[in-house]
Short mmCIF file of C-alpha atoms and ligand atoms in Angstrom, two decimals:
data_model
loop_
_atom_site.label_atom_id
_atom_site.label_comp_id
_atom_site.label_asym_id
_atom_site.label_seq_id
_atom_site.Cartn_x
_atom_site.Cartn_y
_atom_site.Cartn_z
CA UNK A 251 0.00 0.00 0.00
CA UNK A 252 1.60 3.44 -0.68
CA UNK A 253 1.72 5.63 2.40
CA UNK A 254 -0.61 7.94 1.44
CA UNK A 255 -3.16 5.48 1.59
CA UNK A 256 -1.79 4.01 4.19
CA UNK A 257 -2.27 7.44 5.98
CA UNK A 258 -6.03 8.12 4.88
CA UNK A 259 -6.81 4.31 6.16
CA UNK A 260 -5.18 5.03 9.50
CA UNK A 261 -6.66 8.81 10.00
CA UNK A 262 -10.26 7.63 9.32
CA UNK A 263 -10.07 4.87 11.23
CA UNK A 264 -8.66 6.61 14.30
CA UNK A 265 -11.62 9.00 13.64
CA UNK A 266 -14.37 6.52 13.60
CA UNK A 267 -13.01 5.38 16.79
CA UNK A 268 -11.69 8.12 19.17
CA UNK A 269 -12.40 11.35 16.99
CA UNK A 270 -8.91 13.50 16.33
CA UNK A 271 -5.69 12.06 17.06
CA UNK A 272 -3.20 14.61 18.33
CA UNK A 273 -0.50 13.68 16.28
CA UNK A 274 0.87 10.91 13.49
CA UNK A 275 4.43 9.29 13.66
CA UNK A 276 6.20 6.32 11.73
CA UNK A 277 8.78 4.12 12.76
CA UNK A 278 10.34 2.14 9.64
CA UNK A 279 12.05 -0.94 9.83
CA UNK A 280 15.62 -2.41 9.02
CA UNK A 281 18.08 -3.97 7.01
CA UNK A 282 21.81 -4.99 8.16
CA UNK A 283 24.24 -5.15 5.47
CA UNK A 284 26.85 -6.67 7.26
CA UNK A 285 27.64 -6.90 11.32
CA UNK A 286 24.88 -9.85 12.29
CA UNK A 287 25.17 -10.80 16.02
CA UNK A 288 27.88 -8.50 16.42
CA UNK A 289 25.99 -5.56 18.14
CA UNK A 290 25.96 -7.66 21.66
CA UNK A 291 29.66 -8.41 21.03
CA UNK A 292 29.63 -4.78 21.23
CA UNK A 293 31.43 -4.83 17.84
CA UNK A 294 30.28 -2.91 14.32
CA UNK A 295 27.07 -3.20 12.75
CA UNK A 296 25.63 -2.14 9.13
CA UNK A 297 21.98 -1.80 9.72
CA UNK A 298 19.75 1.04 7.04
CA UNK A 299 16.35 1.70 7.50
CA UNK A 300 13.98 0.60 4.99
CA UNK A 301 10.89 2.06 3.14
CA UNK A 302 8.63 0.18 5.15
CA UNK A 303 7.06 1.57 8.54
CA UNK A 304 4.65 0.83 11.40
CA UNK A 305 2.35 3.83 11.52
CA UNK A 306 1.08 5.03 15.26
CA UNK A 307 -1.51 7.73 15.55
CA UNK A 308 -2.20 8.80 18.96
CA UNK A 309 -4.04 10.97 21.24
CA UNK A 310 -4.78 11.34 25.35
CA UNK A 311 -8.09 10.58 27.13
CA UNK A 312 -9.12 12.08 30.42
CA UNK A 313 -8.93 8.80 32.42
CA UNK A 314 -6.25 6.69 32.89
CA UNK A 315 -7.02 3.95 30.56
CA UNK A 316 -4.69 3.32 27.45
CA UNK A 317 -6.94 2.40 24.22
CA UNK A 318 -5.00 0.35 21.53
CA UNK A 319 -6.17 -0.56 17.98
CA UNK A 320 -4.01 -2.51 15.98
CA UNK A 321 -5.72 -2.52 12.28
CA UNK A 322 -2.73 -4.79 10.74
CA UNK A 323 -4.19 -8.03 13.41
CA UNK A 324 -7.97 -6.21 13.65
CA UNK A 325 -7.53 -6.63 17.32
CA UNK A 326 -8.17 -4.85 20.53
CA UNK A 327 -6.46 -3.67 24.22
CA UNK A 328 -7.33 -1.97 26.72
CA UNK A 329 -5.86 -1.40 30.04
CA UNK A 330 -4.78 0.84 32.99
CA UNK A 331 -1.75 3.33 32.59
CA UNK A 332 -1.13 3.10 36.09
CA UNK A 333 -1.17 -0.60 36.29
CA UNK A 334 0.72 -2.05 33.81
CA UNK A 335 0.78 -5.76 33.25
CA UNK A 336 1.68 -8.11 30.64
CA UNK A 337 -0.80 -8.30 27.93
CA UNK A 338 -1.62 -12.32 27.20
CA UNK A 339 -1.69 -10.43 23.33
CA UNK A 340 1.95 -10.09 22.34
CA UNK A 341 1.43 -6.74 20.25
CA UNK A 342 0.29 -4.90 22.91
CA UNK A 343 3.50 -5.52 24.79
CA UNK A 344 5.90 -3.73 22.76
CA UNK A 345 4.30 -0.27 23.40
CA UNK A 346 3.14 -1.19 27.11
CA UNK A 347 6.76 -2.09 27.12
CA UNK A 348 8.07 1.69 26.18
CA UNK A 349 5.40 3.12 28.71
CA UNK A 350 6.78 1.35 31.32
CA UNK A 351 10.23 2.55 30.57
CA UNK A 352 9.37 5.81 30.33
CA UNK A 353 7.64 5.18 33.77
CA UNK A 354 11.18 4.12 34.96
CA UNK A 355 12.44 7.51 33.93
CA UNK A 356 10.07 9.47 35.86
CA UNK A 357 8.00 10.40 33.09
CA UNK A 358 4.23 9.46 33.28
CA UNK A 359 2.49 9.97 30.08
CA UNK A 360 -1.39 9.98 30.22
CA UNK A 361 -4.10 8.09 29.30
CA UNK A 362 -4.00 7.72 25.45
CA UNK A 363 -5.23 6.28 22.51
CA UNK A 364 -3.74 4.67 19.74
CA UNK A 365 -4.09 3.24 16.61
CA UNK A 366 -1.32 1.26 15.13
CA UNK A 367 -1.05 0.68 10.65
CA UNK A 368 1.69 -0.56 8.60
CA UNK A 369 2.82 -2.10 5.47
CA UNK A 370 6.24 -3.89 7.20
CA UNK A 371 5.75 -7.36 7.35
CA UNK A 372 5.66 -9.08 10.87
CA UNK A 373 7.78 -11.60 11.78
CA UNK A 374 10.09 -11.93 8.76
CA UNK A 375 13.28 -10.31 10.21
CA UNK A 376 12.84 -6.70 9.47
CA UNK A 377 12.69 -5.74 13.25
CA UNK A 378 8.78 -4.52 13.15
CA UNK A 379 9.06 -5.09 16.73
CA UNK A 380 11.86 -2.25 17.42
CA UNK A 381 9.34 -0.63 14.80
CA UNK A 382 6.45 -0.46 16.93
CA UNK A 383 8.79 0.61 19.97
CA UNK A 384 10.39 3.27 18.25
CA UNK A 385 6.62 4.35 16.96
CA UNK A 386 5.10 4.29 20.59
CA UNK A 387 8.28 6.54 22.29
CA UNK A 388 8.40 9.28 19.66
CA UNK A 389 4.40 9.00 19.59
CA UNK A 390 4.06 9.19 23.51
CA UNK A 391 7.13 12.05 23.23
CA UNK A 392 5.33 13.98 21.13
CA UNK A 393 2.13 13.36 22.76
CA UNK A 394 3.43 14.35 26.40
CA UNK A 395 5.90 17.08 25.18
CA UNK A 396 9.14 14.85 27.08
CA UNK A 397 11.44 15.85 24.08
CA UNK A 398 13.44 13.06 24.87
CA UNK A 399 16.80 12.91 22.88
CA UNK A 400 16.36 10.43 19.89
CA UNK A 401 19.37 8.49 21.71
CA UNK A 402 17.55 8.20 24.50
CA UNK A 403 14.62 6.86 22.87
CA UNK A 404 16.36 3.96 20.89
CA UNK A 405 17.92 2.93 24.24
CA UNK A 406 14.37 2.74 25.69
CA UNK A 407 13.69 0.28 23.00
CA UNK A 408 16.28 -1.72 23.23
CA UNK A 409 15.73 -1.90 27.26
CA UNK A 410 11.94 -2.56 26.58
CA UNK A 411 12.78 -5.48 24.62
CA UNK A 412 14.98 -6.46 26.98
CA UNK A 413 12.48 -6.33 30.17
CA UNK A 414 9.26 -6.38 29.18
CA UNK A 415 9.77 -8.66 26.20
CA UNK A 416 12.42 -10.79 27.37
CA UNK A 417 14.66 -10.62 24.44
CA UNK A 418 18.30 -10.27 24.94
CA UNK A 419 18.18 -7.96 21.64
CA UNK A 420 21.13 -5.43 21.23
CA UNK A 421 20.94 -1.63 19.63
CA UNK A 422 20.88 -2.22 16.25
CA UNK A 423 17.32 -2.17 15.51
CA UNK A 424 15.88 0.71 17.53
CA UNK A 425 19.29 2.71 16.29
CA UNK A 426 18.51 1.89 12.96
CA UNK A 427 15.01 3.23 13.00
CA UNK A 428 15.94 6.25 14.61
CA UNK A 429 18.71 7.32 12.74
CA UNK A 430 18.25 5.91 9.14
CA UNK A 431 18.70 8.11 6.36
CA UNK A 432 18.08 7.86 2.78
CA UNK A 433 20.31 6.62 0.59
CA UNK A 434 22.41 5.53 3.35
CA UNK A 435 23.47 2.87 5.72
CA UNK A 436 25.07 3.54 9.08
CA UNK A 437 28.05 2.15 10.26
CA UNK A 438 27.83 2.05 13.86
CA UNK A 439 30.05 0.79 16.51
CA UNK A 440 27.82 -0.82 18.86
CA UNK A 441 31.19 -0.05 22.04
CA UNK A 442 30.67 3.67 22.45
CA UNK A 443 27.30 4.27 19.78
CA UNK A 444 29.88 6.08 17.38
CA UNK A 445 28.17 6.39 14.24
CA UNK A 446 29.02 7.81 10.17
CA UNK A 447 26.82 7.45 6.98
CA UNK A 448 27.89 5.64 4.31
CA UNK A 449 25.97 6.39 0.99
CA UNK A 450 24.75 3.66 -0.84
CA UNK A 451 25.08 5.48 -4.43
CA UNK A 452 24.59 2.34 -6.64
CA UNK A 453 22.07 3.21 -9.82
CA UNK A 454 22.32 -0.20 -11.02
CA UNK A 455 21.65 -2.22 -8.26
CA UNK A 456 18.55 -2.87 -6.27
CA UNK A 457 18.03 -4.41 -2.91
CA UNK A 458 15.11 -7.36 -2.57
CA UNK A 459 14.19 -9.45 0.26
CA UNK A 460 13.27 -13.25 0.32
CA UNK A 461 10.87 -13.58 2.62
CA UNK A 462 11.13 -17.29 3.94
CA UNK A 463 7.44 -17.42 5.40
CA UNK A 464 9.64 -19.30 8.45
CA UNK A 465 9.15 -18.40 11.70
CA UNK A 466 11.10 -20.42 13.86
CA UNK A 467 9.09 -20.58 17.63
CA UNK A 468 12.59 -21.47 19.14
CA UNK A 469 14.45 -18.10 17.71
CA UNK A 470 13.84 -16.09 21.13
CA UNK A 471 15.88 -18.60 23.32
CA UNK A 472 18.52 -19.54 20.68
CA UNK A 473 19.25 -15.63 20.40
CA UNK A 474 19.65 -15.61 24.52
CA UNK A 475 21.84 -18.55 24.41
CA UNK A 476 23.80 -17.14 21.26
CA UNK A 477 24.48 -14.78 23.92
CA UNK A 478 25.48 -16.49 26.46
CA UNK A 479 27.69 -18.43 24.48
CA UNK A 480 29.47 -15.69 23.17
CA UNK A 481 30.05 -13.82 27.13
CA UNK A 482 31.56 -17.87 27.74
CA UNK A 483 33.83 -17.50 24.96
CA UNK A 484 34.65 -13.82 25.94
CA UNK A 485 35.42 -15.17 29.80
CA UNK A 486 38.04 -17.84 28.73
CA UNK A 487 39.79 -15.63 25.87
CA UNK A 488 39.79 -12.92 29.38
CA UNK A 489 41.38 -15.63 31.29
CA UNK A 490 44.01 -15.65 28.91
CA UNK A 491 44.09 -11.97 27.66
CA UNK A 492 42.59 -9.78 30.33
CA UNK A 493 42.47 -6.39 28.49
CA UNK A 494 40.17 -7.70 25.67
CA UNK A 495 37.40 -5.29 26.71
CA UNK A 496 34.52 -7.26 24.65
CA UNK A 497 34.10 -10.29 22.23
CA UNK A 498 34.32 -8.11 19.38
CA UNK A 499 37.57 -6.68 20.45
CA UNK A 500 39.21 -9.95 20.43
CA UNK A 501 41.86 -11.30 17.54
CA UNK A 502 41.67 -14.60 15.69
CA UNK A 503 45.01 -15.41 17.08
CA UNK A 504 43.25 -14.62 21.20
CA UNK A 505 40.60 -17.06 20.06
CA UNK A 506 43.31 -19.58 19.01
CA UNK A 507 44.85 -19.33 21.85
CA UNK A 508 41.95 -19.38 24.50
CA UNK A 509 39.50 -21.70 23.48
CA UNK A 510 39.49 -25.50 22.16
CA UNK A 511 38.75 -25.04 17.76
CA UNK A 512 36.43 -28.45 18.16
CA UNK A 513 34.11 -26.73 20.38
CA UNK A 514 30.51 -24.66 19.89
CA UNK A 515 32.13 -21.99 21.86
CA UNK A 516 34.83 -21.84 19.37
CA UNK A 517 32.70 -21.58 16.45
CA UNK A 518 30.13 -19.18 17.85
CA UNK A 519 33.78 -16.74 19.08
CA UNK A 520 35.35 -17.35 15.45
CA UNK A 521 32.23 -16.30 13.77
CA UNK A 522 31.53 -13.19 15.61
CA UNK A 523 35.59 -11.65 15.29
CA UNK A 524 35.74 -12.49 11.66
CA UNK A 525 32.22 -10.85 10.83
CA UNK A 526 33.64 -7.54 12.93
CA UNK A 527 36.61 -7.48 10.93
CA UNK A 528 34.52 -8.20 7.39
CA UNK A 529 32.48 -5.26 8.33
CA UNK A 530 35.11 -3.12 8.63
CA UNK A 531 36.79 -4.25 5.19
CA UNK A 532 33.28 -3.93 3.88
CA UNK A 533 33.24 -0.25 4.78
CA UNK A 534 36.41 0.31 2.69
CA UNK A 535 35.14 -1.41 -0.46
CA UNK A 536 31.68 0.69 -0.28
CA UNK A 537 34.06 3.84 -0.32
CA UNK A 538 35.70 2.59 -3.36
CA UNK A 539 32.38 1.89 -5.09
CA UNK A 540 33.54 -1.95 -5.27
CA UNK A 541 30.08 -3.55 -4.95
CA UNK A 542 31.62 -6.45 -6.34
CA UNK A 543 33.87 -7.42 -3.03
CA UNK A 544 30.72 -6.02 -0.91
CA UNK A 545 28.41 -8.36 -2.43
CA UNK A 546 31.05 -11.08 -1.85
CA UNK A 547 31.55 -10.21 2.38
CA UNK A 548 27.65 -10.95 2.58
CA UNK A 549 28.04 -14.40 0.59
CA UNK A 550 30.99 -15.38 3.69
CA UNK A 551 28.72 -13.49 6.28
CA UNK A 552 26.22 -16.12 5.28
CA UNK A 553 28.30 -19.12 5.74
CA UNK A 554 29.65 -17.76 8.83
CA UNK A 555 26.09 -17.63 10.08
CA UNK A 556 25.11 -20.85 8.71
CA UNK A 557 28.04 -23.25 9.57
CA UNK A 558 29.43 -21.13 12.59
CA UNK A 559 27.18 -19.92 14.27
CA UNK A 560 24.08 -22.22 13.42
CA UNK A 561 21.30 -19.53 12.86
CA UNK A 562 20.42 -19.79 9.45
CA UNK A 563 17.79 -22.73 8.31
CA UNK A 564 17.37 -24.71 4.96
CA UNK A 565 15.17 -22.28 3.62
CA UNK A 566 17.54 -19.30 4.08
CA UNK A 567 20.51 -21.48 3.03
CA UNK A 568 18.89 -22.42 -0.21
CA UNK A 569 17.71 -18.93 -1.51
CA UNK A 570 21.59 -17.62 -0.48
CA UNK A 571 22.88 -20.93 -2.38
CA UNK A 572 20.54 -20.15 -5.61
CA UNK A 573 21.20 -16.45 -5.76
CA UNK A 574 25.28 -17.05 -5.91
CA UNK A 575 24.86 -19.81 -8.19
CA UNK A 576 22.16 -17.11 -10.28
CA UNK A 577 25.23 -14.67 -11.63
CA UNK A 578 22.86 -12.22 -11.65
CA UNK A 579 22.85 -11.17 -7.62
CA UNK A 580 25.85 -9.74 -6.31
CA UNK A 581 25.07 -10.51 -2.74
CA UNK A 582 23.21 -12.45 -0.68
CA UNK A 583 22.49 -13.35 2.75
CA UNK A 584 20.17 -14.28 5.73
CA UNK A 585 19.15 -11.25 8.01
CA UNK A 586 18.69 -10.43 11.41
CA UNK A 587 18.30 -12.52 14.57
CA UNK A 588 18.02 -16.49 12.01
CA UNK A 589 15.84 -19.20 12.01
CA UNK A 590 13.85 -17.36 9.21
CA UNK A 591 12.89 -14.55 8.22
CA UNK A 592 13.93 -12.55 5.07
CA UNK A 593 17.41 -12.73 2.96
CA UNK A 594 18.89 -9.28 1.60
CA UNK A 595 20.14 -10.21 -2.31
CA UNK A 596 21.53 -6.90 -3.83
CA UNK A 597 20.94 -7.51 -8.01
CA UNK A 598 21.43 -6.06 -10.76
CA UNK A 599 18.37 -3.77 -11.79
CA UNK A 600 17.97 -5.23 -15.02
CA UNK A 601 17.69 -8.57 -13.81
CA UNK A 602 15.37 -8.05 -10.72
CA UNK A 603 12.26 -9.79 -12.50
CA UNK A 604 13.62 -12.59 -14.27
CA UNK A 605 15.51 -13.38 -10.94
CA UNK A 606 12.26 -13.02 -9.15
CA UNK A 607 10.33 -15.02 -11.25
CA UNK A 608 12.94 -17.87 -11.28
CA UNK A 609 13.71 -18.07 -7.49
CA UNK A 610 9.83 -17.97 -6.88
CA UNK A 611 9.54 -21.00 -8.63
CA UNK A 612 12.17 -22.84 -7.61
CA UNK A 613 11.89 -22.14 -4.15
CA UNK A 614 7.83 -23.24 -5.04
CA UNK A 615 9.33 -26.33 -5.98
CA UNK A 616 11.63 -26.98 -3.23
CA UNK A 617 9.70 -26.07 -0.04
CA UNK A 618 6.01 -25.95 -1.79
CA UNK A 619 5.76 -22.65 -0.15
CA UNK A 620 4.68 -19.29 -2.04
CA UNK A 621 8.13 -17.23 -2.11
CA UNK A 622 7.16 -13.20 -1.23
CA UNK A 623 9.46 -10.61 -2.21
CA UNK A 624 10.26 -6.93 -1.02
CA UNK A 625 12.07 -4.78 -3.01
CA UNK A 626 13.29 -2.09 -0.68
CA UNK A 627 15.05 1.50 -0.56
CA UNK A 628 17.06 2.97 2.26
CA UNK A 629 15.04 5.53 4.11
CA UNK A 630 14.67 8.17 6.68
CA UNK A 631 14.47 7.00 10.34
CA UNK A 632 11.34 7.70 12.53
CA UNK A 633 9.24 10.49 12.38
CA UNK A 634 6.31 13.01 13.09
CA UNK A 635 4.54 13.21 9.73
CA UNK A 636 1.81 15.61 11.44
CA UNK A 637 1.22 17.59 14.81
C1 LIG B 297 18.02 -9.20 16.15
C2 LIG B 297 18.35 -8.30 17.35
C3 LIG B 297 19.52 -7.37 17.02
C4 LIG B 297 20.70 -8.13 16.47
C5 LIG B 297 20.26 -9.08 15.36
C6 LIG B 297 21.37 -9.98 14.93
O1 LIG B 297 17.54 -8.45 15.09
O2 LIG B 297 17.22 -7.53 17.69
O3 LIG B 297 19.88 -6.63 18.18
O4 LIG B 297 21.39 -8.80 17.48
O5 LIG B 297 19.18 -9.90 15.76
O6 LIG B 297 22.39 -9.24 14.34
#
């Protein structure tokens, strides 16, 4: 749906059901280049946002009741501001989440209501749940008048996730839909939130996600013990090397060194200091306009994720395999937390549709599942579209 329609659907049906809203905002969501798993390692990341945005718009009530209308589920909540529980809904969570936090910080929006429209898919790795976080703070901000830094917000996200969610999630996501720009990614080091903007200028190519349609139920608690793994590894390669601050931080030589090469904890460690130092060469060949050796860093991102760190999934693994078999996609990889979810395949612009139309019917074949595709742009981070 374009966004203007997308804005006329959500106005009138915030009006049918609690008259004016005070204000409109959009969050969109994310992409990641390169840098997967590496923002908990507190290493580099390479998220952009995308064209594709959850939609709040919001106003107060007099009482202390917070209305919520989601139109994407056509679904209902309703609760109390100033007793906040989980929702037995999940959807609901994710902004009760952020008014909790900002509850934490002393700052006690009131009653409001909200209705909640978007055209980024749920579920398929494009971090609509950071999304809808990053919607509900600037909303609530904007509502309330907190003029809360846009730092402060994404680390609101990230802690909502974190507390009221339960995911162990790091900054990426929230960061990315706060700060994208067009055209642009962001590389930002996830140690100290330093941050530049790397244009994407390339004409000829155009990015597309694979949407898997898989949605693994066990990709919350392998992403906490990813984790965990990870601050294992980081305690024996300490034991050895105390002034490595942060997994990240750590050389292939430290890893070597420090931890047994036949074990998980290996593999997981390995993964995450060659994908930090792939970033980083990544960087270099975007300034030189070498898409080529870009596209190439995703293809070895993918195997890292696949036969290192074990978060990919057939599915993922076979639309990667196809596209760098294809010759017509430059790069190609699984996205985001694994176990489903979209793949990012940067191709040619003249070959987008025949590649589209082949894949789709060879992925038909393979998993007898209908094959959806996104074809994105790199867009502005969150923000008020009217007051
Ligand atoms: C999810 C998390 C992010 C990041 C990615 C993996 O999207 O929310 O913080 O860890 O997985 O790179």
């Amino acid at each position: 749906m374009l966004p203007n329609t997308l804005l006329s659907r959500l106005l009138g049906i915030y009006t049918a059901q609690f008259g004016e809203p005070a204000c409109v905002v959009k969050a969109p969501g994310r992409i990641n280049f390169l840098g997967e798993h590496t923002d908990y390692n507190l290493g580099y990341v390479m998220p952009a946002a995308i064209d594709k945005a959850i939609y709040i718009a919001i106003g107060s009530r007099a009482d202390n009741r917070i209305e919520l209308l989601s139109a994407d589920f056509n679904d209902t909540y309703s609760g109390r501001i100033d007793e906040l529980t989980h929702s037995e809904k999940s959807w609901p969570n994710y902004l009760l989440g952020v008014v909790q936090q900002l509850q934490q910080h002393q700052l006690y929006p009131s009653g409001f209501n909200a209705v909640i429209l978007s055209d980024l898919p749920v579920g398929a790795g494009l971090s609509s749940s950071a999304a809808l976080e990053c919607a509900g703070l600037l909303a609530l901000d904007q509502l309330c008048n907190f003029h809360l830094p846009t730092l402060t917000m994404v680390t609101m996200a990230q802690a909502a996730e974190n507390s009221f969610i339960g995911l162990q999630c790091g900054i990426m996501d929230p960061f990315a839909s706060m700060f994208g720009k067009n055209n642009e990614l962001i590389k930002l080091n996830c140690s100290n939130l330093d941050y530049t903007y790397l244009p994407f200028h390339f004409p000829d190519v155009e990015m597309v996600l694979l949407d898997t349609g898989v949605k693994h139920s066990l990709a919350g608690s392998e992403y906490n013990l990813r984790r965990e793994e990870c601050l294992a590894g980081l305690e024996k390669i300490q034991q050895k090397f105390p002034l490595v601050p942060f997994l990240s931080a750590a050389t292939m030589e430290q890893v070597n060194l420090s931890i047994p090469a036949d074990t998980i904890i290996y593999r997981r460690c390995a993964y995450v200091v060659q994908e930090n130092s792939r970033l980083l060469a990544a960087a270099e060949n975007l300034k030189n306009q070498d898409i080529i050796s870009f596209g190439q860093k995703m293809y070895a991102t993918h195997a890292g994720l696949r036969d290192l760190y074990a978060v990919s999934c057939p599915e993922a693994d076979f639309l990667v395999k196809e596209a760098q078999l294809s010759n017509q996609v430059m790069g190609a990889r699984m996205m985001g937390g694994g176990f489903g979810g979209c793949t990012l395949n940067l191709i040619s612009a003249v070959e987008v549709a025949s590649f589209i139309e082949s894949i789709t019917q060879q992925y038909q074949h393979q998993f007898n599942r209908n094959l959806v595709s996104y074809r994105v742009k790199l867009s502005a981070g969150a923000s008020v579209i009217t007051e």
